[in-house]
Coordinates of C-alpha atoms and ligand atoms in Angstrom, one line a residue:
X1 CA 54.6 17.6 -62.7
X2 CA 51.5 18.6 -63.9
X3 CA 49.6 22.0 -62.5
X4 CA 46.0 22.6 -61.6
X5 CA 44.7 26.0 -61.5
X6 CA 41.2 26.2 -59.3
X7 CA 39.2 29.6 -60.1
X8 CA 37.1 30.9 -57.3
X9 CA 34.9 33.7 -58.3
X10 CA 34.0 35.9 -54.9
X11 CA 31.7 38.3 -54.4
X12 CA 30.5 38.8 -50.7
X13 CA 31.3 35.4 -49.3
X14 CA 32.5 35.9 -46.1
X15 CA 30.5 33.4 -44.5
X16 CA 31.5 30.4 -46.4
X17 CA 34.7 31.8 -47.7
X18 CA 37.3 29.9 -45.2
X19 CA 35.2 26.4 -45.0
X20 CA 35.2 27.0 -48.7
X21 CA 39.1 27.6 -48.5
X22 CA 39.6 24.8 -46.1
X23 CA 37.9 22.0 -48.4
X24 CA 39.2 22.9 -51.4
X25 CA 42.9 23.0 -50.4
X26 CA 42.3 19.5 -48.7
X27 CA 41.1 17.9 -51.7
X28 CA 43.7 19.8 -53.9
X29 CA 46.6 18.6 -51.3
X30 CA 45.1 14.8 -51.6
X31 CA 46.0 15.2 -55.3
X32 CA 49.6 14.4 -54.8
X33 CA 50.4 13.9 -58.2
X34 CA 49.8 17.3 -59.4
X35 CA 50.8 21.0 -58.4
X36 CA 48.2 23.6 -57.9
X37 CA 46.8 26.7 -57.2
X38 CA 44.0 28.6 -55.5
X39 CA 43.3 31.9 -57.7
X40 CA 39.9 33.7 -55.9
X41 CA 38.9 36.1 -57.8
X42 CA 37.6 39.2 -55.4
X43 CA 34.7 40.6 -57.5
X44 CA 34.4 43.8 -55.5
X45 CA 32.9 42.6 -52.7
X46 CA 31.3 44.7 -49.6
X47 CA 32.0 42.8 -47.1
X48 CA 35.3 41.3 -45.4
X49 CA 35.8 38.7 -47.9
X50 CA 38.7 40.5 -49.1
X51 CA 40.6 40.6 -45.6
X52 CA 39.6 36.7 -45.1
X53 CA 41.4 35.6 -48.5
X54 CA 44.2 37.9 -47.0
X55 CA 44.8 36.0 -44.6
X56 CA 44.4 33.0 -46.4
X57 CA 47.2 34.3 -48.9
X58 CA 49.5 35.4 -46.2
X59 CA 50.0 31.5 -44.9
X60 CA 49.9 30.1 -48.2
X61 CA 51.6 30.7 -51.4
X62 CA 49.5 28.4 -53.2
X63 CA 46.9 30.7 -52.7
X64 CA 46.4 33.8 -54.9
X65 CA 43.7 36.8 -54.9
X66 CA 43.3 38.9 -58.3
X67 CA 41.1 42.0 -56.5
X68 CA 38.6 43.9 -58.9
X69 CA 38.5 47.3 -58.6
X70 CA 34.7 47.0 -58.4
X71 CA 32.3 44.2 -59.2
X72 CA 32.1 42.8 -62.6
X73 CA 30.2 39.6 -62.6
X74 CA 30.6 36.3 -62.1
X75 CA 31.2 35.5 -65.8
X76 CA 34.2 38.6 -66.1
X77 CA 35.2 36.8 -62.6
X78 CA 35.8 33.7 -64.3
X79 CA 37.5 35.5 -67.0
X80 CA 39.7 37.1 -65.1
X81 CA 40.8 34.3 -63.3
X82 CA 41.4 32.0 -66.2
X83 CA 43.6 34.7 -68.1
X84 CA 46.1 34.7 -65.1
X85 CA 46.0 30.7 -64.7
X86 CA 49.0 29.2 -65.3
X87 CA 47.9 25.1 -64.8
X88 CA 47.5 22.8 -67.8
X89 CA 44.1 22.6 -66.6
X90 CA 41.6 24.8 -65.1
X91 CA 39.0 24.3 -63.0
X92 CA 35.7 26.5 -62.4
X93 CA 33.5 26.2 -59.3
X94 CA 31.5 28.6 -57.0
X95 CA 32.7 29.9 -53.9
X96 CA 29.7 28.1 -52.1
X97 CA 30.5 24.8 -52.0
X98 CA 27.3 24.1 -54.5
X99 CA 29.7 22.6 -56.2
X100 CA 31.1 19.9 -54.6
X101 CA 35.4 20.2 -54.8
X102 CA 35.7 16.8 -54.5
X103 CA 34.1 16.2 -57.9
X104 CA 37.4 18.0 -59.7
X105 CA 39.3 14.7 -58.9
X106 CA 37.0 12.9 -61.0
X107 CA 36.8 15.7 -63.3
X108 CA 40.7 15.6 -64.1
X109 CA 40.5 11.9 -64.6
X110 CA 38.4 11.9 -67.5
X111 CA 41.2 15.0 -69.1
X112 CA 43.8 12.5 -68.2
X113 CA 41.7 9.9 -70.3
X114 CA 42.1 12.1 -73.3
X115 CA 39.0 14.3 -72.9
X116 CA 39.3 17.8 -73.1
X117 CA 36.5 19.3 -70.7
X118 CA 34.8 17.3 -68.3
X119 CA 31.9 19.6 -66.9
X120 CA 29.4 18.9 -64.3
X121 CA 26.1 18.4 -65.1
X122 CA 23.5 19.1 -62.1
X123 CA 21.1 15.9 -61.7
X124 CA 19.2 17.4 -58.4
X125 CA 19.3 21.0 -57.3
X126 CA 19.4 21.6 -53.3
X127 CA 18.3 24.4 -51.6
X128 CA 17.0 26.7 -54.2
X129 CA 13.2 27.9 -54.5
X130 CA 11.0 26.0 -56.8
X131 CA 11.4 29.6 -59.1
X132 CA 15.2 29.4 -59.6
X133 CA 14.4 25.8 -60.5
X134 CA 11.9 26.3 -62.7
X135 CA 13.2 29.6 -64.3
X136 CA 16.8 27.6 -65.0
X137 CA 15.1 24.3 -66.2
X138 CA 13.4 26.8 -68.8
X139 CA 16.4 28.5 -69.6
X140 CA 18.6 26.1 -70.6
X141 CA 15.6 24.5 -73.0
X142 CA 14.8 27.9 -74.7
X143 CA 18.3 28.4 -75.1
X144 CA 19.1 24.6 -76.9
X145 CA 16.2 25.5 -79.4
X146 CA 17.8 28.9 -80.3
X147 CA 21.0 28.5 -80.3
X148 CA 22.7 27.0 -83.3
X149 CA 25.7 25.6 -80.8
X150 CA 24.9 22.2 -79.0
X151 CA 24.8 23.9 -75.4
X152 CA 24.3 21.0 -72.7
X153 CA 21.2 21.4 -70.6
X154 CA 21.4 21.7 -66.7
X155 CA 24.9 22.4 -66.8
X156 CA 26.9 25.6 -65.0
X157 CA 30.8 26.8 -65.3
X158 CA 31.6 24.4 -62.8
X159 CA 33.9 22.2 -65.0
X160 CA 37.6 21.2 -65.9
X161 CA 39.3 23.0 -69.1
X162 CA 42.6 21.8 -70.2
X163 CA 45.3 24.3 -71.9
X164 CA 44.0 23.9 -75.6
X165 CA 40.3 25.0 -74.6
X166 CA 42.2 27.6 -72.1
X167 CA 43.9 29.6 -74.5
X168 CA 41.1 29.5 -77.3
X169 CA 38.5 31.1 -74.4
X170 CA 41.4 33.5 -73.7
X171 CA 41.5 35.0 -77.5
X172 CA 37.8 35.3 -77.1
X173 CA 37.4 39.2 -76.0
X174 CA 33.7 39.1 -76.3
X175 CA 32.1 41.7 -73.7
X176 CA 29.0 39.9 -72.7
X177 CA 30.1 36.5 -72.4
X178 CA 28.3 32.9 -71.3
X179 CA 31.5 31.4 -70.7
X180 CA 29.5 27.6 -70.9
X181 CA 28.2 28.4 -73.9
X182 CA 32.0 29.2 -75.7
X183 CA 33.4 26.3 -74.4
X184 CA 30.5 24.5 -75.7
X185 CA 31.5 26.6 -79.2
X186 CA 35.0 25.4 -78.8
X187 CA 34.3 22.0 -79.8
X188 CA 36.9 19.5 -78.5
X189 CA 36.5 16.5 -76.8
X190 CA 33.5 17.0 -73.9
X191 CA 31.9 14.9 -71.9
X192 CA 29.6 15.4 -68.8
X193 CA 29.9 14.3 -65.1
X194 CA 27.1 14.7 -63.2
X195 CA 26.4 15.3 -59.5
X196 CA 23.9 16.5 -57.1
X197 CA 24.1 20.2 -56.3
X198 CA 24.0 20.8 -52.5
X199 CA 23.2 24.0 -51.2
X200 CA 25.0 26.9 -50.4
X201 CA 26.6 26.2 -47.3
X202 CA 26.1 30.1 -46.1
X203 CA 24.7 33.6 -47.1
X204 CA 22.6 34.0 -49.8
X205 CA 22.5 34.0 -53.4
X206 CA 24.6 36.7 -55.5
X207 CA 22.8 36.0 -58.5
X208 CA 20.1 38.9 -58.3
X209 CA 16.8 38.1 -60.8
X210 CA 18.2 41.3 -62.5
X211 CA 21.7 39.3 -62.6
X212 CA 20.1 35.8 -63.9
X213 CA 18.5 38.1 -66.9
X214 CA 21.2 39.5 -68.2
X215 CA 23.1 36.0 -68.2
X216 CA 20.0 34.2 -69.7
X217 CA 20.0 37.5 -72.6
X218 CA 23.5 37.4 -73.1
X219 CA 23.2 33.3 -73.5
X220 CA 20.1 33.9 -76.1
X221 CA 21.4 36.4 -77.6
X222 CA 25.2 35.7 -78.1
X223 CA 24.2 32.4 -79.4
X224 CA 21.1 32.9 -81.7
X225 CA 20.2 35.7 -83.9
X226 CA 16.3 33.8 -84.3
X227 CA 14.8 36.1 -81.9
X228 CA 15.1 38.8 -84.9
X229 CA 13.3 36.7 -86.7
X230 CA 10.2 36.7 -84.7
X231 CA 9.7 40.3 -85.5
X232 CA 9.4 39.1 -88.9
X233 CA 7.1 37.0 -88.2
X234 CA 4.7 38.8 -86.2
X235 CA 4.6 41.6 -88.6
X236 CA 3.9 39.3 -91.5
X237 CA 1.3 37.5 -89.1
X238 CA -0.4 40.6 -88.2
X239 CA -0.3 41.9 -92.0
X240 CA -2.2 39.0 -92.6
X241 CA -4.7 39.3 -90.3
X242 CA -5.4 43.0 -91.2
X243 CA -6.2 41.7 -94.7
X244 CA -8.4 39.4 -93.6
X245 CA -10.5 42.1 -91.5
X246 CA -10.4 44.6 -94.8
X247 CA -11.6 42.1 -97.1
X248 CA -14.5 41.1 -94.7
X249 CA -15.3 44.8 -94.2
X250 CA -15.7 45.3 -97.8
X251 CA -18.1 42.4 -98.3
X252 CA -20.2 43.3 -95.5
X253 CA -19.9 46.6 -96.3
X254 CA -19.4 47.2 -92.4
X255 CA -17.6 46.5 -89.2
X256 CA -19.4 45.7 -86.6
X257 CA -16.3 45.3 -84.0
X258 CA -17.0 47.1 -80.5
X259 CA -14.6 49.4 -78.8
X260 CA -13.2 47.3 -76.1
X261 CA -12.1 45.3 -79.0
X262 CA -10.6 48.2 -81.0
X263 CA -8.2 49.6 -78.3
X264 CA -7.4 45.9 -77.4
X265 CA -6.0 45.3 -80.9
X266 CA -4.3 48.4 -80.9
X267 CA -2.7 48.4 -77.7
X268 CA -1.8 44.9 -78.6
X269 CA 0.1 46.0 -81.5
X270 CA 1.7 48.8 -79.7
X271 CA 3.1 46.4 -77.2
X272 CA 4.6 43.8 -80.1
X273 CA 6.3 47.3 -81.5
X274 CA 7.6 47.8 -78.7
X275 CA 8.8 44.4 -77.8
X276 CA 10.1 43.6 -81.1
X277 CA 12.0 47.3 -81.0
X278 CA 13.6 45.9 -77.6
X279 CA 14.6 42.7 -79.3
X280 CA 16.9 44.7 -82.2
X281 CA 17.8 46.7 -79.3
X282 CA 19.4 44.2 -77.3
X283 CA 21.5 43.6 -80.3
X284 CA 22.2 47.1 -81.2
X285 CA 23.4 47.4 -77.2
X286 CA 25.7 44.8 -77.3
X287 CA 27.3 45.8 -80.8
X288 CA 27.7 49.2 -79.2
X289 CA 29.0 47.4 -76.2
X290 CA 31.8 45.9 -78.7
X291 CA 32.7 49.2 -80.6
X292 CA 33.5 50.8 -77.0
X293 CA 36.6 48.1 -76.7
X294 CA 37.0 48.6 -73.1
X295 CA 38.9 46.5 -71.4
X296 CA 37.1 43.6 -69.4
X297 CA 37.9 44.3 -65.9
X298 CA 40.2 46.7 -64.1
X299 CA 42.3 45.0 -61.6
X300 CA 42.8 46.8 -58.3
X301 CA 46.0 44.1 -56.6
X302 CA 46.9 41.2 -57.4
X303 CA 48.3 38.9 -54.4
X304 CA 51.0 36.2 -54.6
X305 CA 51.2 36.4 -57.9
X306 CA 55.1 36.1 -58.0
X307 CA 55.1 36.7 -61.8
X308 CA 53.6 39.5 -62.0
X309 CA 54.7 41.5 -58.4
Ligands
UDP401 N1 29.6 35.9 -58.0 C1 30.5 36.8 -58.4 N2 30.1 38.0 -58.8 C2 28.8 38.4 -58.8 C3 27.8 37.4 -58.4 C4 28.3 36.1 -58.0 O1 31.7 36.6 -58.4 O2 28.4 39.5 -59.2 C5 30.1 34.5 -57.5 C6 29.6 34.1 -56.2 O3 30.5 34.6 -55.1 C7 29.7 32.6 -56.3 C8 29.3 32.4 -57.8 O4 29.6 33.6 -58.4 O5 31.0 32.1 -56.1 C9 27.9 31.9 -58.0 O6 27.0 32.8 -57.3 P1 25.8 32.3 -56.5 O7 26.2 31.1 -55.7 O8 25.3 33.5 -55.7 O9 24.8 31.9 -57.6 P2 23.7 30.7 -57.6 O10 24.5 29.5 -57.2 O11 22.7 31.1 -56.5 O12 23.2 30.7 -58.9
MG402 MG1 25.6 29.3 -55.5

């Protein structure tokens, strides 16, 4: 019999956390055919989330927690959960029921057609302010001009991985991952199944704006090195113009450029220094990031896990 393992990232859900439970195991339990399991991932939340999948686990064996000894981020949540998964294939979805559960049924029926990841692409977005939209929209369409991987627009981690994409993302042990955009780099057989994302069914979002930068840099920047490039070409651009100004100082034998619009140009070219310094930063950060080799998480308990007890 086939096995299906469901990864549940956490962090702070204790509202939703036992609907969330509740629906999921119901649609996993309707999938007669196949074995399963539950792994939720507790991302060091605050809250009681932690007790709540306790209880959870205590009733059902199908159910498993891995506990983060503090909170590392949706994407090492993810991570995490898919290197302790033991299914053929693995699904991906939020805590929040954003992600409708049902959808995984249809999800596994396009692997058992021969695909290799079926993930869901979002046609409408519920419940999120016109910024989130907006900002997300942009993302993803920045990101598919950079990047010189065909990254799907509108698309999340919810999705269904089978064993061959599983254990390539495993022997990826890059620190600052977009999970999306590797399985994307994977190749393999993909296709798309789209839904409508509902809102979150309680609490608010965990994706801070500082949270939604980093993910959108580390999607840019794991995937593209073009935004070096621009520094390039401002500084030829700027070179350019300089020349221009010189050589139409010399013929006129004089500049006749008022103050405001001095300290405007310099300040100007202070502030592309500055941002094209930040842009070979971010690299430098993340190389440094690498060379540190830390590990990816550090797990606190790990719950019904009869393996590894
Ligand atoms: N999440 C996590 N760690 C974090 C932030 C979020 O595990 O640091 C989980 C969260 O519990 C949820 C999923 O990641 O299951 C997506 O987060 P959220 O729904 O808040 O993001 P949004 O849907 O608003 O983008
Ligand atoms: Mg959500």
């Amino acid at each position: 019999m086939k096995k299906i393992s469901v990864v549940i990232p956490c962090y702070n859900e204790e509202d939703v956390i036992e609907v969330t439970y509740q629906r999921m195991n119901s649609v996993m339990k309707d999938m007669t055919e196949y074995e399963y399991e539950l792994i939720f991932v507790n991302d060091g939340s605050k809250d009681k989330t932690l007790e709540k999948l306790m209880n959870i686990c205590k009733s059902d064996s199908n159910s498993k927690i891995i506990n983060f000894a503090r909170n590392f981020g949706h994407q090492i949540a993810i991570t995490a959960g898919l290197d302790f998964a033991t299914g053929d294939y693995i699904a991906f979805i939020d805590a929040d029921l954003q992600d409708p559960p049902e959808l995984i049924k249809e999800m596994v029926t396009k692997l058992e057609e021969g695909y290799n990841v079926a993930y869901g692409k979002r046609k409408k977005r519920k419940g999120e302010t016109i910024f989130k939209k907006a900002t997300a929209k942009a993302f993803y369409r920045v990101l598919r001009n950079l990047s010189d991987v065909d990254i799907p627009v509108d698309t999340g981690d919810f999705r269904v991985i089978d064993r061959k994409v599983a254990d390539v993302l495993r022997n990826l042990k890059e620190k600052d991952r977009f999970i999306r955009g590797l399985v994307s780099w994977s190749g393999f057989k993909q296709i798309a199944v789209e839904f409508d994302r509902d809102e979150r069914k309680a609490g608010e979002t965990k994706y801070t704006l500082k949270k939604m930068v980093k993910l959108s840099l580390d999607g840019i920047l794991s995937f593209s090195s073009k935004p070096l490039l621009f520094s390039v070409e401002f500084g030829i651009i700027s070179c350019f113009i300089s020349f221009v100004f010189l050589i139409l100082g010399l013929i006129f034998k004089f500049m006749l450029v008022p103050d405001i619009l001095i300290i405007f140009t310099i300040l100007l070219m202070g502030g592309l220094n500055l941002m094209c310094l930040g842009i070979i930063g971010e690299y430098i950060g993340r190389i440094y990031n690498e060379a540190k080799a830390r590990p990816l998480y550090t797990i606190d308990e790990l719950i019904n896990f009869k393996d590894n007890d």
